[in-house]
Amino acid sequence: MDLKLFGEVFVTLLVIVDPPGMMPIFLALTGPLAARDRNRAAWQAVALALGVIVVFAVAGQTILAYLHVDLPALQAAGGLLLILVALELLTGKSDDPNQQATSNIALVPLGTPLLAGPGAIVATMLFVQQAGGFTDYLAIAAAIVAVMVAVWVVLRFSGGIVKVLRPGGIEVLTRIAGLLLAAIAVQLIADAIAAFVTQYLTMG
């Protein structure tokens, strides 16, 4: 296995996914849940993210070409989805977490587009395109799994922070997470618009 490539993919994806930055958003969305439900949300989110990244790594170009969708469009869609979640966190108008299915939170927005977002998908697709053989594919696959394991460890053991923060702290954290999420969403949309403009200028 190419350890240099493994290191490149691991570091790149780890920076994009940003487990420490993901923690406040995860806690804001799952803070009021029971510990068992929070742990289940962590592994469900990571499992979905792993599945999405693997699917796009293997057949990303084919899927996008078949649907006639450009990568910037995927990026903008992810940004719009995150804005909706951010508004709920900022205004406190999200559904009662006790009534909300854990799997819903885990799948959207945690699994995708936060963990398996446009950045992680595009980076993985580029690494796969540049791969030169089986050993390269093996290194990329191992790096993806290693990143997801790291994310799961961070999310799994973030429950201790909930006990320290208590409901008041979770409320503050929710607002901060909403602001961070809104900023991420705006950046995604801005990058998508810039990519569209560049693409059309190049075509023109």
Short mmCIF file of C-alpha atoms in Angstrom, two decimals:
data_model
loop_
_atom_site.label_atom_id
_atom_site.label_comp_id
_atom_site.label_asym_id
_atom_site.label_seq_id
_atom_site.Cartn_x
_atom_site.Cartn_y
_atom_site.Cartn_z
CA MET A 1 0.00 0.00 0.00
CA ASP A 2 1.22 3.50 -0.87
CA LEU A 3 1.64 5.10 2.57
CA LYS A 4 2.39 8.52 1.08
CA LEU A 5 -0.93 8.51 -0.82
CA PHE A 6 -2.70 7.16 2.29
CA GLY A 7 -1.32 10.10 4.29
CA GLU A 8 -2.35 12.64 1.63
CA VAL A 9 -5.93 11.33 1.40
CA PHE A 10 -6.25 10.96 5.18
CA VAL A 11 -5.05 14.49 5.96
CA THR A 12 -7.06 16.06 3.12
CA LEU A 13 -10.34 14.40 4.13
CA LEU A 14 -9.73 14.96 7.84
CA VAL A 15 -9.26 18.70 7.25
CA ILE A 16 -12.38 18.86 5.04
CA VAL A 17 -14.60 16.86 7.41
CA ASP A 18 -13.11 18.67 10.46
CA PRO A 19 -14.26 16.44 13.38
CA PRO A 20 -13.55 19.08 16.11
CA GLY A 21 -15.56 21.67 14.14
CA MET A 22 -18.32 19.10 13.65
CA MET A 23 -18.65 18.49 17.39
CA PRO A 24 -20.62 21.64 18.35
CA ILE A 25 -23.06 21.06 15.47
CA PHE A 26 -23.46 17.41 16.46
CA LEU A 27 -24.06 18.35 20.10
CA ALA A 28 -26.52 21.08 19.13
CA LEU A 29 -28.55 18.61 17.07
CA THR A 30 -28.35 15.67 19.48
CA GLY A 31 -27.81 17.36 22.88
CA PRO A 32 -31.35 16.80 24.21
CA LEU A 33 -31.37 13.14 23.11
CA ALA A 34 -30.67 10.23 25.45
CA ALA A 35 -27.05 9.01 25.46
CA ARG A 36 -28.00 5.79 23.64
CA ASP A 37 -29.81 7.72 20.88
CA ARG A 38 -26.87 10.14 20.55
CA ASN A 39 -24.42 7.26 20.15
CA ARG A 40 -26.70 5.65 17.57
CA ALA A 41 -26.89 8.95 15.66
CA ALA A 42 -23.07 9.10 15.63
CA TRP A 43 -22.57 5.70 14.02
CA GLN A 44 -25.52 6.12 11.64
CA ALA A 45 -24.14 9.47 10.42
CA VAL A 46 -20.66 8.03 9.93
CA ALA A 47 -22.01 4.90 8.19
CA LEU A 48 -24.08 7.00 5.77
CA ALA A 49 -21.18 9.39 5.10
CA LEU A 50 -18.89 6.42 4.38
CA GLY A 51 -21.47 4.93 2.02
CA VAL A 52 -22.02 8.20 0.13
CA ILE A 53 -18.28 8.87 -0.26
CA VAL A 54 -17.61 5.30 -1.47
CA VAL A 55 -20.47 5.47 -4.00
CA PHE A 56 -19.18 8.77 -5.42
CA ALA A 57 -15.59 7.51 -5.39
CA VAL A 58 -16.58 4.47 -7.46
CA ALA A 59 -19.25 5.95 -9.73
CA GLY A 60 -19.38 9.71 -9.04
CA GLN A 61 -18.51 10.89 -12.54
CA THR A 62 -20.96 8.42 -14.13
CA ILE A 63 -23.82 9.45 -11.80
CA LEU A 64 -23.30 13.19 -12.35
CA ALA A 65 -22.88 12.77 -16.11
CA TYR A 66 -26.06 10.65 -16.34
CA LEU A 67 -28.06 13.28 -14.43
CA HIS A 68 -26.39 16.13 -16.34
CA VAL A 69 -25.39 17.71 -13.01
CA ASP A 70 -22.18 19.70 -12.54
CA LEU A 71 -20.23 19.53 -9.28
CA PRO A 72 -20.97 23.21 -8.46
CA ALA A 73 -24.70 22.40 -8.61
CA LEU A 74 -24.18 19.64 -6.05
CA GLN A 75 -22.23 22.12 -3.92
CA ALA A 76 -24.98 24.76 -4.10
CA ALA A 77 -27.65 22.17 -3.22
CA GLY A 78 -25.66 21.17 -0.13
CA GLY A 79 -25.35 24.84 0.84
CA LEU A 80 -29.11 25.43 0.54
CA LEU A 81 -29.84 22.36 2.66
CA LEU A 82 -27.44 23.55 5.37
CA ILE A 83 -29.04 27.03 5.38
CA LEU A 84 -32.42 25.47 6.25
CA VAL A 85 -30.89 23.56 9.17
CA ALA A 86 -28.92 26.64 10.31
CA LEU A 87 -32.10 28.77 10.37
CA GLU A 88 -33.81 26.17 12.55
CA LEU A 89 -30.88 26.19 14.99
CA LEU A 90 -30.65 30.00 15.07
CA THR A 91 -34.37 30.62 15.56
CA GLY A 92 -35.00 27.66 17.84
CA LYS A 93 -37.84 26.54 15.58
CA SER A 94 -36.58 23.02 15.07
CA ASP A 95 -38.91 20.19 15.95
CA ASP A 96 -38.97 18.87 19.49
CA PRO A 97 -35.86 16.63 19.59
CA ASN A 98 -37.73 14.11 21.73
CA GLN A 99 -40.26 13.68 18.93
CA GLN A 100 -37.66 13.66 16.19
CA ALA A 101 -36.35 10.32 14.97
CA THR A 102 -32.67 9.87 15.71
CA SER A 103 -32.08 8.49 12.21
CA ASN A 104 -33.44 11.71 10.64
CA ILE A 105 -30.80 13.83 12.42
CA ALA A 106 -28.11 11.26 11.67
CA LEU A 107 -28.88 11.08 7.96
CA VAL A 108 -29.60 14.78 7.26
CA PRO A 109 -27.73 17.00 7.93
CA LEU A 110 -25.07 15.01 9.83
CA GLY A 111 -24.36 12.15 7.42
CA THR A 112 -24.83 14.34 4.39
CA PRO A 113 -24.08 17.11 3.55
CA LEU A 114 -21.95 17.78 6.68
CA LEU A 115 -19.72 14.70 6.78
CA ALA A 116 -20.14 13.55 3.19
CA GLY A 117 -20.35 17.03 1.71
CA PRO A 118 -19.31 18.39 -1.69
CA GLY A 119 -15.74 18.98 -0.47
CA ALA A 120 -15.18 15.40 0.68
CA ILE A 121 -16.93 13.98 -2.41
CA VAL A 122 -14.93 16.08 -4.88
CA ALA A 123 -11.62 15.40 -3.11
CA THR A 124 -12.27 11.65 -3.11
CA MET A 125 -13.28 11.65 -6.79
CA LEU A 126 -10.08 13.51 -7.71
CA PHE A 127 -7.87 11.07 -5.76
CA VAL A 128 -9.59 8.10 -7.46
CA GLN A 129 -9.12 9.69 -10.92
CA GLN A 130 -5.39 10.12 -10.25
CA ALA A 131 -4.94 6.59 -8.85
CA GLY A 132 -2.63 4.40 -10.86
CA GLY A 133 -3.50 0.88 -9.76
CA PHE A 134 -4.81 -1.50 -7.09
CA THR A 135 -2.35 -0.36 -4.39
CA ASP A 136 -3.45 3.26 -4.89
CA TYR A 137 -7.12 2.30 -4.62
CA LEU A 138 -6.33 0.33 -1.47
CA ALA A 139 -4.56 3.35 0.06
CA ILE A 140 -7.49 5.64 -0.75
CA ALA A 141 -10.03 3.16 0.68
CA ALA A 142 -8.00 2.69 3.88
CA ALA A 143 -7.66 6.46 4.32
CA ILE A 144 -11.42 7.01 3.89
CA VAL A 145 -12.20 4.33 6.49
CA ALA A 146 -9.56 5.74 8.87
CA VAL A 147 -11.05 9.25 8.63
CA MET A 148 -14.56 7.94 9.32
CA VAL A 149 -13.30 5.98 12.33
CA ALA A 150 -11.66 9.18 13.65
CA VAL A 151 -14.92 11.09 13.15
CA TRP A 152 -16.90 8.37 14.93
CA VAL A 153 -14.52 8.42 17.92
CA VAL A 154 -14.88 12.21 18.26
CA LEU A 155 -18.69 12.12 18.00
CA ARG A 156 -19.05 9.00 20.17
CA PHE A 157 -17.17 10.52 23.10
CA SER A 158 -18.60 14.03 22.78
CA GLY A 159 -21.43 12.97 25.11
CA GLY A 160 -19.36 13.89 28.16
CA ILE A 161 -19.46 17.53 27.07
CA VAL A 162 -23.28 17.48 27.21
CA LYS A 163 -23.17 16.63 30.92
CA VAL A 164 -20.85 19.58 31.56
CA LEU A 165 -22.81 22.11 29.49
CA ARG A 166 -26.29 21.29 30.85
CA PRO A 167 -29.44 22.63 29.07
CA GLY A 168 -28.40 26.30 29.25
CA GLY A 169 -25.02 25.59 27.70
CA ILE A 170 -26.60 23.43 24.99
CA GLU A 171 -28.92 26.34 24.14
CA VAL A 172 -25.95 28.70 23.67
CA LEU A 173 -24.04 26.03 21.73
CA THR A 174 -27.06 25.53 19.45
CA ARG A 175 -27.06 29.21 18.47
CA ILE A 176 -23.28 29.20 17.87
CA ALA A 177 -23.58 25.99 15.83
CA GLY A 178 -26.37 27.59 13.77
CA LEU A 179 -24.12 30.56 13.01
CA LEU A 180 -21.22 28.29 12.03
CA LEU A 181 -23.50 26.19 9.88
CA ALA A 182 -24.90 29.29 8.14
CA ALA A 183 -21.35 30.46 7.40
CA ILE A 184 -20.42 27.03 5.96
CA ALA A 185 -23.59 27.09 3.82
CA VAL A 186 -22.93 30.60 2.46
CA GLN A 187 -19.33 29.63 1.65
CA LEU A 188 -20.53 26.52 -0.23
CA ILE A 189 -23.00 28.55 -2.28
CA ALA A 190 -20.45 31.32 -2.95
CA ASP A 191 -17.88 28.74 -4.14
CA ALA A 192 -20.52 27.13 -6.36
CA ILE A 193 -21.46 30.49 -7.93
CA ALA A 194 -17.77 31.29 -8.50
CA ALA A 195 -17.28 27.88 -10.14
CA PHE A 196 -20.31 28.42 -12.39
CA VAL A 197 -19.07 31.88 -13.43
CA THR A 198 -15.57 30.55 -14.16
CA GLN A 199 -17.04 27.64 -16.12
CA TYR A 200 -19.20 29.89 -18.33
CA LEU A 201 -16.38 32.39 -18.87
CA THR A 202 -14.12 29.54 -19.95
CA MET A 203 -16.79 28.21 -22.32
CA GLY A 204 -17.37 31.70 -23.70
#
